[in-house]
């Protein structure tokens, strides 16, 4: 049994039709129900729910505050490599883009990590393109070994690996795995990922299963907003999260909201998601998953990020550099996406405090794993 | 003439009244004893979820708590300026590190040892919560960890589901308290496990601290009226509109509940009791 078996029970077009035809009565029923479920989520992400956005936001705020308190965790990504063997049509690292490529040596990664640590971060996310010939398992474990003394928490957002590789990374001290499915629509997925290992929809879809089997403490999901109808993506994302919560009950599930931003290659998102819809998605998922971590990146503008703080977000990146070497090296390497919030982390932390929240730099300890 | 029965009853109430400390002295005469240490306050506080260190510090002070639990995952033991540890004045509060986030006995034991090595003392609130969703404690791993930690000289205060047998087993391996949940942590639902907590209290030879789910001062009072020795509160205070005022309210709730318990609550009856007994003529 893997998630694909469960997903087969739902047809994209039928789910879409169901969502688009939800009425205000359906939305009110979902909002007055004592417990939320997938059916309720379909109502809350439907066009009929837009007039209820404020009510949904208020509830999302209350639920999040109850479960997580008045705190926002901060983390930073460390891009190890922008080499890639895929040609994702929306990505700056697309192998067909003529850009400066760079893979940091382990020592260079340590220099970057020290710069990130000096900014205050204690949670770090290692990111790379799909370049298993360069970003090898021994390379990754050597980087993790060097970073371990600096960071209580190390997560990865790299190319999908097999279970035994994940087990090895966990042994070296990686506690979190993030892998976005990009799109749960198999046809759209194939159009957007025409070449490379990533073109295999199943291999990517089952990555969280492999991560769960390996024992990651945190498993992060996400759909790339802009590729297909976000309302339907939300349904399948929720289905996926529910599946993982049942099967890997010891893992903490996080959901990210990557929204397509301008990048090299000038890809225009076919199904752009507006700010209003973004908030609707965030609030609906929070109401279905009161206990999930909801993560916001620097893809979004300062204005939007600041206003999303009380809406259900539990974790944010800040001061991010999305090119390898961006924190401490002179580099011309291409970034994965343009950062919209370029404020330094201490300014972001100050904004968090001004909103009545505490900016949390440490919420984990390496001692759990070793 | 006062009949012997009423005389005895009156004497009983006089005795109770003399046991109940006078205003301003109540805590001095009714200490909470844990592992041979005496505490005036029966309210333990957690330090998570506060919007700032300053508000947390003020809430701790207002609650008059003497035992403060801190999640080891949240603090940097190597950093003297840590924003939680630097606020918890160890001259004023007993620092009770907790193992929140541990999924099994091994992890919990490791964290406790680290805390002790870093100078956090012998006391540890044992939390083994493998399910990050509801944060319910694992009874098997908790018992295993308690046994190991007690043998290593720790004062162990385990967070548990409201399971009377588990409470006895933990007592047998040397736990200093048992800390059953009233309802899932952070849920503010109050005491949903009343029947089991009553049995735990009835059978316990160690202090019973109702630990999770208390969302209102009245919930704390209810736990104390039931005969719990203390309560631990975090979310309800940390996320209140005014955490400092709520800390005071919980302090009062705990005190009122304790005094009600000591005063001897009347029995709850399903039917009205006639003030003129029909069988009184038989005496």
XYZ file of C-alpha atoms in Angstrom:
653
model
C 0.000 0.000 0.000
C 1.297 3.433 -0.910
C -0.390 6.773 -1.388
C -0.886 6.254 -5.112
C -3.245 3.353 -4.369
C -5.362 5.664 -2.262
C -5.202 8.522 -4.729
C -6.498 6.300 -7.540
C -9.863 6.275 -5.812
C -10.397 9.916 -6.799
C -10.624 11.339 -10.283
C -9.255 14.847 -10.742
C -12.112 16.069 -12.960
C -14.813 14.704 -10.653
C -13.205 16.320 -7.614
C -12.927 19.596 -9.525
C -16.562 19.471 -10.575
C -17.628 18.693 -7.023
C -15.645 21.610 -5.603
C -16.759 24.108 -8.234
C -20.402 23.231 -7.594
C -20.351 23.616 -3.824
C -22.951 26.061 -2.515
C -22.937 28.578 0.321
C -25.050 26.101 2.273
C -22.258 23.550 1.921
C -19.752 26.103 3.184
C -21.916 26.999 6.171
C -22.403 23.321 6.945
C -18.642 22.829 6.941
C -18.086 25.852 9.153
C -20.715 24.814 11.692
C -19.698 21.166 11.783
C -18.049 20.032 15.019
C -15.295 18.257 13.119
C -13.733 19.030 9.763
C -13.140 16.398 7.124
C -12.185 16.193 3.458
C -15.726 16.876 2.376
C -15.703 20.068 4.435
C -12.364 21.040 2.934
C -13.883 20.783 -0.551
C -16.484 23.324 0.489
C -13.956 25.654 2.088
C -11.711 25.783 -0.985
C -14.673 26.255 -3.338
C -15.580 29.578 -4.966
C -18.672 29.573 -2.748
C -16.447 30.032 0.319
C -14.943 33.349 -0.752
C -17.556 35.444 1.108
C -16.623 33.501 4.259
C -12.936 34.300 4.057
C -12.861 36.521 7.136
C -14.664 33.914 9.231
C -12.294 31.211 8.009
C -9.296 33.421 8.769
C -10.546 34.162 12.275
C -10.998 30.477 12.968
C -7.638 29.588 11.481
C -6.076 32.171 13.781
C -7.821 30.783 16.860
C -7.051 27.149 16.069
C -3.382 27.888 15.427
C -3.005 29.965 18.553
C -4.610 27.230 20.611
C -2.346 24.515 19.260
C 0.940 26.342 18.719
C 0.653 29.453 20.868
C 1.976 32.845 19.880
C 5.188 31.681 18.299
C 6.669 31.562 14.795
C 9.722 29.385 14.120
C 12.393 30.688 11.789
C 14.674 28.734 9.480
C 16.999 29.369 6.569
C 17.664 27.383 3.400
C 21.220 26.514 2.421
C 21.450 25.849 -1.313
C 24.163 23.265 -1.901
C 23.909 23.003 -5.665
C 22.005 24.418 -8.618
C 23.114 21.593 -10.889
C 20.133 19.661 -12.167
C 19.333 16.837 -14.540
C 15.656 17.743 -14.778
C 13.951 20.253 -16.981
C 11.055 21.458 -14.887
C 9.480 24.131 -17.050
C 9.035 26.616 -14.199
C 12.381 26.261 -12.444
C 15.477 28.439 -12.626
C 17.655 25.332 -12.259
C 16.137 23.713 -15.407
C 19.019 21.876 -17.121
C 18.304 23.648 -20.399
C 18.708 27.116 -18.855
C 22.102 28.601 -19.666
C 23.058 29.721 -16.197
C 26.129 29.624 -13.964
C 26.133 26.282 -12.153
C 27.797 25.591 -8.840
C 27.981 22.793 -6.312
C 29.500 23.831 -3.012
C 32.244 21.700 -1.556
C 31.488 20.428 1.937
C 33.886 23.035 3.302
C 32.175 25.810 1.337
C 28.847 24.582 2.677
C 30.266 24.897 6.188
C 31.298 28.507 5.506
C 27.751 29.227 4.298
C 26.325 27.481 7.335
C 28.433 29.533 9.695
C 27.151 32.696 8.021
C 23.585 31.442 8.478
C 24.267 30.588 12.110
C 25.634 34.092 12.688
C 22.293 35.436 11.488
C 20.720 33.637 14.430
C 19.255 30.582 12.728
C 19.400 27.215 14.473
C 17.147 25.350 12.037
C 18.573 24.841 8.571
C 17.176 23.370 5.358
C 19.625 21.878 2.853
C 18.458 22.331 -0.737
C 19.809 21.121 -4.047
C 18.765 20.366 -7.591
C 18.556 16.771 -8.811
C 22.207 16.021 -9.411
C 22.855 12.669 -7.761
C 26.213 12.354 -9.546
C 27.442 15.507 -7.749
C 25.227 15.715 -4.694
C 25.921 12.136 -3.677
C 24.924 10.428 -0.454
C 28.536 10.499 0.880
C 28.719 14.204 -0.023
C 25.465 14.879 1.844
C 26.513 12.920 4.930
C 29.846 14.772 5.002
C 28.007 18.111 4.841
C 25.615 17.032 7.596
C 28.527 15.866 9.766
C 30.123 19.304 9.455
C 26.882 21.177 10.146
C 25.612 19.016 12.986
C 27.491 20.855 15.767
C 26.092 24.177 14.554
C 22.412 23.352 14.146
C 19.971 21.548 16.467
C 17.783 20.773 13.445
C 18.771 19.899 9.868
C 16.177 19.193 7.186
C 16.595 18.377 3.512
C 14.795 19.443 0.374
C 16.754 17.613 -2.274
C 15.987 15.097 -4.985
C 13.938 12.025 -3.950
C 16.053 9.179 -2.610
C 15.434 5.586 -1.623
C 14.600 4.497 1.903
C 18.088 3.248 2.783
C 19.667 6.566 1.750
C 17.189 8.385 3.945
C 17.999 6.054 6.829
C 21.670 6.902 6.381
C 20.939 10.633 6.428
C 18.841 10.257 9.569
C 21.723 8.400 11.214
C 23.949 11.386 10.487
C 21.457 13.770 12.045
C 18.900 14.882 9.455
C 15.483 15.088 11.109
C 13.194 16.555 8.447
C 12.313 15.824 4.825
C 10.537 18.226 2.502
C 9.380 17.103 -0.908
C 6.783 18.933 -2.946
C 4.716 16.892 -5.332
C 4.489 20.090 -7.435
C 1.189 18.877 -8.948
C -1.122 16.013 -8.047
C -2.545 16.162 -11.574
C -0.638 13.442 -13.393
C -1.075 15.016 -16.845
C -0.013 18.473 -15.725
C 2.884 16.898 -13.845
C 4.108 15.183 -17.009
C 3.856 18.379 -19.058
C 5.818 20.343 -16.484
C 8.487 17.692 -15.902
C 9.280 16.372 -19.366
C 12.760 14.952 -18.723
C 14.984 13.506 -16.050
C 14.224 11.359 -13.035
C 11.618 13.845 -11.927
C 9.408 12.979 -14.865
C 8.452 9.826 -12.922
C 5.258 10.904 -11.142
C 5.066 7.772 -8.971
C 8.661 7.927 -7.781
C 8.103 11.453 -6.533
C 4.637 10.790 -5.116
C 5.911 7.911 -3.015
C 8.876 9.852 -1.631
C 7.071 10.787 1.611
C 6.246 7.078 2.080
C 9.933 6.223 1.794
C 10.792 9.080 4.142
C 8.186 7.894 6.614
C 9.478 4.339 6.450
C 13.000 5.620 7.061
C 11.785 7.451 10.166
C 11.965 11.183 9.476
C 10.555 13.197 12.369
C 9.083 15.792 10.052
C 7.688 15.240 6.596
C 6.826 18.272 4.503
C 4.402 18.373 1.594
C 3.428 21.020 -0.885
C 1.921 21.684 -4.282
C 3.464 24.295 -6.516
C 0.704 26.848 -6.771
C 0.079 28.009 -10.311
C 0.452 24.773 -12.272
C -3.123 23.453 -11.988
C -6.392 24.363 -10.270
C -5.269 25.092 -6.718
C -8.615 24.009 -5.260
C -8.143 20.478 -6.542
C -4.475 20.467 -5.587
C -5.624 21.353 -2.065
C -7.906 18.320 -1.977
C -5.175 15.888 -3.038
C -2.628 17.533 -0.787
C -5.026 17.070 2.134
C -5.674 13.474 1.109
C -1.926 12.913 1.075
C -1.452 14.504 4.491
C -4.257 12.418 5.980
C -2.722 9.269 4.527
C 0.668 10.111 6.033
C -0.856 10.904 9.431
C -2.467 7.469 9.479
C 0.551 5.525 8.254
C 3.411 7.442 9.859
C 1.759 8.517 13.050
C 4.993 9.449 14.752
C 5.937 12.010 12.108
C 4.989 15.662 12.248
C 3.443 16.783 8.978
C 4.176 20.177 7.512
C 2.634 21.859 4.499
C 4.321 24.565 2.443
C 2.737 26.983 0.012
C 5.210 27.580 -2.807
C 3.592 29.967 -5.265
C 5.224 30.347 -8.635
C 7.391 33.433 -8.927
C 9.288 34.816 -11.912
C 12.444 32.802 -12.688
C 14.966 32.365 -15.502
C 13.114 30.920 -18.462
C 10.174 33.276 -17.934
C 7.539 30.647 -17.219
C 4.038 32.019 -16.940
C 1.955 30.037 -14.457
C -1.107 28.673 -16.291
C -3.327 28.772 -13.194
C -2.138 31.722 -11.116
C -3.287 31.921 -7.524
C -4.373 35.332 -6.213
C -3.643 36.603 -2.723
C -7.282 36.073 -1.754
C -7.138 32.472 -2.942
C -3.812 31.982 -1.195
C -5.374 33.014 2.099
C -8.411 30.818 1.429
C -6.142 27.816 0.858
C -4.102 28.503 3.959
C -7.144 28.914 6.205
C -8.946 25.864 4.805
C -5.937 23.596 5.331
C -5.431 24.944 8.846
C -9.032 24.151 9.732
C -8.646 20.577 8.485
C -5.215 20.115 10.068
C -5.056 21.992 13.381
C -1.780 20.250 14.248
C 0.156 20.577 10.989
C 3.090 22.933 10.619
C 2.340 25.503 7.922
C 5.430 26.989 6.301
C 5.854 30.243 4.410
C 8.899 31.067 2.296
C 10.441 34.294 1.080
C 8.763 33.789 -2.297
C 6.005 35.960 -0.893
C 6.134 39.719 -0.430
C 6.864 41.356 2.928
C 3.347 42.803 2.927
C 1.664 39.443 2.506
C 4.037 37.599 4.859
C 3.531 40.109 7.623
C -0.229 39.796 7.360
C -0.148 36.003 7.204
C 1.683 35.691 10.534
C -1.512 35.523 12.637
C -3.398 33.472 10.056
C -2.071 29.999 10.686
C 1.588 30.075 9.676
C 3.881 28.348 12.180
C 7.242 28.564 10.463
C 8.944 31.021 8.089
C 12.208 31.316 6.272
C 13.886 34.702 6.327
C 16.839 36.396 4.723
C 16.975 33.508 2.252
C 19.523 33.230 -0.545
C 18.329 30.753 -3.160
C 21.635 30.462 -5.019
C 24.466 28.205 -3.805
C 27.086 30.317 -2.053
C 24.698 33.227 -1.595
C 25.384 33.882 2.082
C 29.150 34.029 2.239
C 30.668 33.609 -1.207
C 31.195 35.803 -4.248
C 29.044 33.946 -6.735
C 27.241 34.404 -10.002
C 25.365 31.156 -9.636
C 21.720 31.374 -10.642
C 19.038 31.452 -7.961
C 16.162 28.955 -7.999
C 13.593 31.709 -7.703
C 13.521 35.429 -7.055
C 13.140 36.216 -3.388
C 10.326 38.700 -2.778
C 11.080 39.322 0.888
C 14.714 40.395 1.071
C 14.578 41.748 4.603
C 17.287 40.452 6.923
C 16.142 37.911 9.526
C 16.429 40.280 12.485
C 13.970 42.643 10.777
C 11.564 39.766 10.107
C 11.909 38.690 13.737
C 11.138 42.234 14.828
C 7.993 42.261 12.695
C 6.955 38.931 14.250
C 7.386 40.431 17.713
C 5.467 43.545 16.728
C 2.546 41.295 15.802
C 2.503 39.863 19.331
C 4.364 36.664 18.499
C 7.680 35.300 19.654
C 10.256 34.508 16.979
C 11.584 31.061 17.862
C 15.050 30.132 16.607
C 15.280 26.756 18.328
C 12.490 24.226 18.686
C 14.391 21.003 18.364
C 17.456 19.324 19.744
C 19.959 17.038 18.111
C 19.888 14.987 21.311
C 16.641 13.400 20.141
C 18.523 11.552 17.423
C 21.881 10.844 19.055
C -29.979 19.477 74.422
C -27.539 18.417 71.728
C -27.680 14.747 70.913
C -24.323 12.881 70.715
C -24.584 12.500 66.932
C -24.777 16.258 66.322
C -22.067 16.866 68.876
C -19.752 14.563 67.017
C -20.618 16.183 63.751
C -19.938 19.620 65.183
C -16.626 18.509 66.606
C -15.736 17.076 63.221
C -16.350 20.420 61.540
C -14.381 22.213 64.216
C -11.502 19.863 63.504
C -11.768 20.482 59.787
C -11.873 24.212 60.399
C -8.766 24.030 62.529
C -7.022 22.077 59.739
C -8.005 24.725 57.240
C -5.398 27.435 57.517
C -6.455 31.015 58.109
C -6.251 33.658 55.425
C -2.698 34.506 54.525
C -1.414 31.337 56.119
C -3.165 28.751 54.088
C -0.228 27.743 51.964
C 2.154 27.677 54.881
C 0.010 25.139 56.661
C -0.895 23.058 53.654
C 2.266 22.510 51.703
C 2.579 20.437 48.568
C 5.260 17.868 49.218
C 7.107 16.335 46.276
C 10.145 14.144 46.852
C 10.633 15.596 50.303
C 10.537 19.185 49.095
C 7.852 21.570 50.230
C 5.988 24.042 48.031
C 3.467 26.672 49.012
C 1.886 26.872 45.552
C -0.042 24.015 44.013
C 0.037 25.535 40.545
C 2.809 24.426 38.182
C 3.348 26.425 35.007
C 4.646 25.633 31.545
C 6.656 28.094 29.480
C 5.597 27.305 25.902
C 3.397 29.365 23.597
C 3.946 32.772 25.227
C 4.193 35.722 22.855
C 7.264 37.106 24.596
C 9.691 36.339 27.398
C 8.526 39.428 29.259
C 4.899 38.301 29.338
C 5.999 34.832 30.389
C 8.076 36.269 33.230
C 5.183 38.439 34.419
C 2.706 35.554 34.211
C 5.011 33.289 36.228
C 5.329 35.963 38.887
C 1.606 36.681 38.999
C 0.706 33.012 39.334
C 2.977 32.683 42.402
C 4.014 29.324 41.046
C 7.152 27.725 42.402
C 7.653 25.001 39.799
C 8.232 25.954 36.170
C 8.612 23.422 33.407
C 10.741 24.156 30.338
C 10.941 22.119 27.135
C 14.529 21.101 26.553
C 13.937 21.237 22.808
C 13.216 24.948 23.077
C 16.230 25.986 25.096
C 19.892 26.312 24.334
C 21.533 24.870 27.421
C 24.911 26.215 26.349
C 23.650 29.789 26.056
C 23.411 31.708 29.349
C 21.356 34.364 27.531
C 18.748 31.866 26.345
C 15.465 33.742 26.206
C 13.587 31.205 28.323
C 16.247 30.025 30.767
C 17.385 33.571 31.492
C 13.832 34.474 32.547
C 13.267 31.556 34.903
C 14.980 32.721 38.089
C 16.126 29.513 39.725
C 16.350 31.243 43.115
C 12.624 31.743 42.905
C 11.415 28.760 40.891
C 12.280 25.108 40.741
C 13.273 24.545 37.114
C 11.606 21.391 35.863
C 13.068 20.458 32.470
C 10.709 18.377 30.342
C 11.435 15.887 27.609
C 8.697 17.122 25.278
C 9.240 15.759 21.781
C 10.767 12.460 22.892
C 9.248 9.519 21.031
C 10.644 6.716 23.131
C 12.342 5.937 26.424
C 15.825 6.185 24.938
C 15.293 9.724 23.709
C 13.707 10.868 26.947
C 16.515 9.410 29.043
C 19.124 11.018 26.811
C 17.502 14.435 27.126
C 17.197 14.143 30.900
C 20.861 13.234 31.216
C 21.861 16.187 29.035
C 19.786 18.546 31.137
C 21.382 17.287 34.325
C 24.866 17.510 32.824
C 24.103 21.125 31.863
C 23.280 21.983 35.463
C 19.488 21.787 35.343
C 19.339 19.584 38.429
C 17.834 16.199 39.176
C 14.191 16.942 38.567
C 12.647 16.016 35.260
C 9.152 16.059 33.869
C 9.042 12.930 31.805
C 7.093 13.310 28.558
C 7.168 10.575 25.947
C 4.738 11.559 23.222
C 5.314 9.640 20.008
C 2.236 11.063 18.287
C 2.972 14.697 17.397
C -0.674 15.324 16.593
C -2.425 14.836 19.933
C 0.749 14.581 22.020
C -0.650 11.676 24.002
C 1.863 9.925 26.241
C 3.172 6.440 25.496
C 2.525 4.383 28.652
C 5.032 1.645 27.893
C 7.962 3.899 27.025
C 7.126 6.259 29.895
C 7.330 3.419 32.403
C 10.609 2.195 30.913
C 12.142 5.670 31.023
C 10.909 6.335 34.561
C 12.504 3.148 35.822
C 15.874 4.029 34.271
C 15.827 7.653 35.414
C 14.813 6.843 38.977
C 17.685 4.370 39.208
C 20.025 7.118 38.012
C 18.896 9.384 40.820
C 16.462 11.620 38.992
C 13.299 12.961 40.597
C 10.814 11.842 37.962
C 7.439 13.477 37.361
C 5.812 11.524 34.539
C 3.067 12.870 32.261
C 0.590 10.054 31.630
C -2.794 9.201 30.304
C -5.350 8.871 33.106
C -4.637 5.186 33.656
C -4.848 4.114 37.318
C -2.797 0.959 36.831
C -0.043 2.811 35.027
C -0.055 5.348 37.854
C 0.511 2.567 40.382
C 3.245 0.998 38.253
C 5.015 4.346 38.034
C 4.690 4.805 41.755
C 6.199 1.361 42.293
C 9.293 2.184 40.232
C 9.841 5.324 42.269
C 8.204 8.209 40.430
C 7.890 11.304 42.586
C 4.412 12.148 41.284
C 2.016 11.044 38.635
C 0.678 13.630 36.203
C -2.442 12.378 34.458
C -4.008 14.398 31.677
C -7.467 15.890 32.079
C -7.915 15.984 28.303
C -5.511 16.201 25.350
C -2.753 18.734 25.928
C -3.548 22.254 24.789
C -7.176 21.369 24.156
C -8.684 23.461 26.978
C -11.449 20.878 27.294
C -11.120 20.484 31.045
C -11.355 17.219 32.944
C -12.758 14.606 30.577
C -11.025 11.754 32.371
C -12.717 12.370 35.714
C -13.604 8.778 36.582
C -10.045 7.554 36.064
C -8.438 10.516 37.806
C -10.668 9.884 40.829
C -9.343 6.326 41.020
C -5.754 7.531 40.585
C -6.225 10.002 43.449
C -7.886 7.383 45.638
C -5.056 4.900 45.149
C -2.052 7.211 45.013
C 0.729 7.359 47.573
C 2.504 10.086 45.618
C 1.157 13.514 44.679
C -1.243 13.570 41.750
C -0.781 16.561 39.457
C -3.469 17.004 36.810
C -1.414 18.049 33.857
C -3.114 18.760 30.562
C -6.260 20.161 29.053
C -7.217 22.571 31.840
C -8.630 25.523 29.930
C -10.263 27.636 32.620
C -9.664 28.470 36.277
C -12.829 26.508 37.061
C -11.196 23.392 35.575
C -8.249 23.848 37.917
C -10.635 24.321 40.824
C -12.475 21.160 39.811
C -9.261 19.134 39.805
C -8.340 20.446 43.232
C -11.831 19.817 44.602
C -11.472 16.223 43.434
C -8.420 15.939 45.653
C -5.624 16.408 43.150
C -2.495 17.648 44.874
C -1.660 20.185 42.191
C -2.288 21.137 38.583
C -0.028 22.141 35.717
C -1.220 24.796 33.267
C 0.367 26.269 30.169
C -1.772 26.909 27.079
C -4.749 28.417 28.869
C -2.517 31.064 30.414
C -0.070 31.573 27.539
C -2.712 32.188 24.861
C -5.209 34.088 27.006
C -6.074 37.629 26.004
C -4.257 38.778 29.141
C -1.883 36.009 30.253
C -0.903 37.779 33.463
C -4.514 38.255 34.576
C -5.249 34.644 33.640
C -2.292 33.477 35.719
C -3.828 35.221 38.718
C -7.218 33.666 37.928
C -5.707 30.174 37.851
C -3.913 30.827 41.124
C -7.246 31.693 42.687
C -8.952 28.720 41.048
C -6.357 26.353 42.478
C -6.601 27.908 45.926
C -10.400 27.875 45.920
C -10.495 24.264 44.789
C -7.981 23.208 47.399
C -9.841 25.008 50.180
C -13.091 23.474 49.003
C -11.530 20.045 49.131
C -10.107 20.603 52.596
C -13.380 22.020 53.855
C -15.104 18.799 52.885
C -17.480 19.081 49.982
C -21.074 18.033 50.446
C -22.150 14.866 48.740
C -23.890 15.349 45.414
C -27.393 13.919 45.547
C -29.713 12.898 42.785
C -32.833 13.778 44.776
C -33.795 16.498 47.200
C -33.290 15.738 50.874
C -36.226 16.497 53.129
C -35.395 18.907 55.916
C -37.956 17.173 58.142
C -37.035 13.499 58.118
C -39.989 11.137 58.109
C -38.212 8.689 60.393
C -36.976 11.244 62.904
C -39.663 10.161 65.356
C -37.919 6.835 65.804
C -35.057 8.420 67.795
